[in-house]
Amino acid sequence: MTALDQLVRLHRWTLDEKRQKLAELERFRVKLLDNIATLEAELAREQEAAERSPVTSISLPAFIKATIDRRRKIEGSIVEVDRSIAAAREEITQAFQEFKKYETAHGNHLRREAQKQSRREQTAADELGIDLHRRQQAG
């Protein structure tokens, strides 16, 4: 394995790692959004329970305040995750550019090597043909 092969492999691995990190961040964002939906459902259940019972309606304002606070914290986390996702996407773009640079160089190297091999084979075949022609002329 040449150094260029190893560089291509390293950059492919780096790119894959960055893609996995982005996927984890996006899954975490979805989880946070699900948490908000769960909070909304809990709030709706508590409001229904408060309508049925005057005893539970006393604690409803405190529950609403706590729910709003939790929602704000989750929304703040979503904003942070969105920033991390944007940064991860930028890292992926840069890693992909690096990977393509080395992959292109590797492809060019392989093409040049194949051309050299083809020229060597053609030269050998030409020499063999010239040699046969001389033998036929002499014989």
Short mmCIF file of C-alpha atoms in Angstrom, two decimals:
data_model
loop_
_atom_site.label_atom_id
_atom_site.label_comp_id
_atom_site.label_asym_id
_atom_site.label_seq_id
_atom_site.Cartn_x
_atom_site.Cartn_y
_atom_site.Cartn_z
CA MET A 1 0.00 0.00 0.00
CA THR A 2 1.49 3.31 -1.04
CA ALA A 3 1.52 6.47 1.04
CA LEU A 4 -1.14 7.90 -1.26
CA ASP A 5 -3.37 4.87 -0.64
CA GLN A 6 -2.98 5.42 3.09
CA LEU A 7 -3.81 9.12 2.80
CA VAL A 8 -6.97 8.34 0.83
CA ARG A 9 -7.95 5.76 3.42
CA LEU A 10 -7.24 8.13 6.31
CA HIS A 11 -9.28 10.96 4.78
CA ARG A 12 -12.16 8.59 3.97
CA TRP A 13 -12.13 7.42 7.59
CA THR A 14 -12.05 11.03 8.85
CA LEU A 15 -14.96 11.93 6.59
CA ASP A 16 -16.97 8.94 7.80
CA GLU A 17 -16.31 9.89 11.43
CA LYS A 18 -17.52 13.44 10.82
CA ARG A 19 -20.65 12.12 9.10
CA GLN A 20 -21.37 9.87 12.07
CA LYS A 21 -20.96 12.83 14.42
CA LEU A 22 -23.44 14.83 12.33
CA ALA A 23 -25.93 11.96 12.35
CA GLU A 24 -25.67 11.76 16.15
CA LEU A 25 -26.29 15.49 16.47
CA GLU A 26 -29.32 15.28 14.18
CA ARG A 27 -30.71 12.33 16.19
CA PHE A 28 -30.20 14.33 19.38
CA ARG A 29 -32.06 17.28 17.86
CA VAL A 30 -34.99 15.02 16.97
CA LYS A 31 -34.97 13.69 20.53
CA LEU A 32 -35.13 17.24 21.90
CA LEU A 33 -38.05 18.03 19.61
CA ASP A 34 -39.77 14.88 20.85
CA ASN A 35 -39.20 16.09 24.41
CA ILE A 36 -41.01 19.33 23.58
CA ALA A 37 -43.91 17.36 22.13
CA THR A 38 -44.02 15.23 25.29
CA LEU A 39 -44.09 18.38 27.43
CA GLU A 40 -46.98 19.75 25.39
CA ALA A 41 -48.89 16.49 25.82
CA GLU A 42 -48.25 16.50 29.58
CA LEU A 43 -49.44 20.09 29.80
CA ALA A 44 -52.64 19.25 27.94
CA ARG A 45 -53.30 16.28 30.27
CA GLU A 46 -52.73 18.42 33.35
CA GLN A 47 -55.05 21.13 32.05
CA GLU A 48 -57.76 18.53 31.44
CA ALA A 49 -57.25 17.13 34.94
CA ALA A 50 -57.42 20.64 36.41
CA GLU A 51 -60.73 21.26 34.67
CA ARG A 52 -62.17 18.10 36.28
CA SER A 53 -60.92 18.71 39.78
CA PRO A 54 -60.66 22.00 41.68
CA VAL A 55 -57.95 20.50 43.91
CA THR A 56 -55.57 19.89 41.02
CA SER A 57 -56.34 23.29 39.50
CA ILE A 58 -54.51 24.87 42.43
CA SER A 59 -51.19 23.36 41.36
CA LEU A 60 -51.71 24.02 37.64
CA PRO A 61 -49.97 27.46 37.52
CA ALA A 62 -46.83 26.03 39.13
CA PHE A 63 -46.89 23.11 36.69
CA ILE A 64 -47.33 25.47 33.74
CA LYS A 65 -44.40 27.60 34.94
CA ALA A 66 -42.18 24.54 35.37
CA THR A 67 -43.21 23.25 31.94
CA ILE A 68 -42.46 26.60 30.31
CA ASP A 69 -39.04 26.69 32.00
CA ARG A 70 -38.25 23.17 30.82
CA ARG A 71 -39.40 24.05 27.32
CA ARG A 72 -37.14 27.12 27.24
CA LYS A 73 -34.17 25.03 28.36
CA ILE A 74 -34.89 22.45 25.67
CA GLU A 75 -35.27 25.17 23.05
CA GLY A 76 -31.91 26.62 24.18
CA SER A 77 -30.39 23.17 23.77
CA ILE A 78 -31.89 22.94 20.29
CA VAL A 79 -30.26 26.26 19.35
CA GLU A 80 -26.90 24.96 20.59
CA VAL A 81 -27.35 21.68 18.73
CA ASP A 82 -28.26 23.62 15.57
CA ARG A 83 -24.98 25.53 15.87
CA SER A 84 -23.11 22.28 16.36
CA ILE A 85 -24.87 20.79 13.33
CA ALA A 86 -23.89 23.78 11.20
CA ALA A 87 -20.27 23.48 12.38
CA ALA A 88 -20.30 19.72 11.72
CA ARG A 89 -21.62 20.29 8.20
CA GLU A 90 -18.82 22.77 7.56
CA GLU A 91 -16.29 20.23 8.86
CA ILE A 92 -17.78 17.59 6.56
CA THR A 93 -17.50 19.94 3.59
CA GLN A 94 -13.83 20.58 4.34
CA ALA A 95 -13.11 16.90 5.01
CA PHE A 96 -14.85 15.95 1.75
CA GLN A 97 -12.75 18.45 -0.19
CA GLU A 98 -9.57 17.03 1.35
CA PHE A 99 -10.71 13.48 0.63
CA LYS A 100 -11.52 14.30 -3.01
CA LYS A 101 -8.14 16.00 -3.43
CA TYR A 102 -6.29 12.88 -2.33
CA GLU A 103 -8.66 10.55 -4.15
CA THR A 104 -8.13 12.49 -7.38
CA ALA A 105 -4.36 12.45 -6.89
CA HIS A 106 -4.52 8.71 -6.25
CA GLY A 107 -6.61 8.18 -9.40
CA ASN A 108 -4.14 10.24 -11.44
CA HIS A 109 -1.25 8.23 -10.00
CA LEU A 110 -2.94 4.94 -10.92
CA ARG A 111 -3.69 6.21 -14.43
CA ARG A 112 -0.06 7.29 -14.96
CA GLU A 113 1.19 3.93 -13.69
CA ALA A 114 -1.17 2.12 -16.05
CA GLN A 115 0.04 4.26 -18.95
CA LYS A 116 3.67 3.51 -18.08
CA GLN A 117 2.90 -0.21 -17.94
CA SER A 118 1.06 -0.01 -21.25
CA ARG A 119 4.03 1.78 -22.86
CA ARG A 120 6.44 -0.85 -21.51
CA GLU A 121 4.26 -3.64 -22.88
CA GLN A 122 3.95 -1.87 -26.23
CA THR A 123 7.74 -1.32 -26.39
CA ALA A 124 8.33 -5.00 -25.62
CA ALA A 125 5.83 -6.04 -28.28
CA ASP A 126 7.42 -3.65 -30.81
CA GLU A 127 10.90 -5.04 -30.10
CA LEU A 128 9.59 -8.56 -30.47
CA GLY A 129 7.98 -7.63 -33.79
CA ILE A 130 11.18 -5.97 -35.05
CA ASP A 131 13.19 -9.00 -33.96
CA LEU A 132 10.84 -11.37 -35.77
CA HIS A 133 10.93 -9.20 -38.87
CA ARG A 134 14.77 -9.24 -38.88
CA ARG A 135 14.80 -13.02 -38.52
CA GLN A 136 12.38 -13.41 -41.39
CA GLN A 137 14.46 -11.09 -43.55
CA ALA A 138 17.66 -12.90 -42.65
CA GLY A 139 16.19 -16.39 -42.89
#
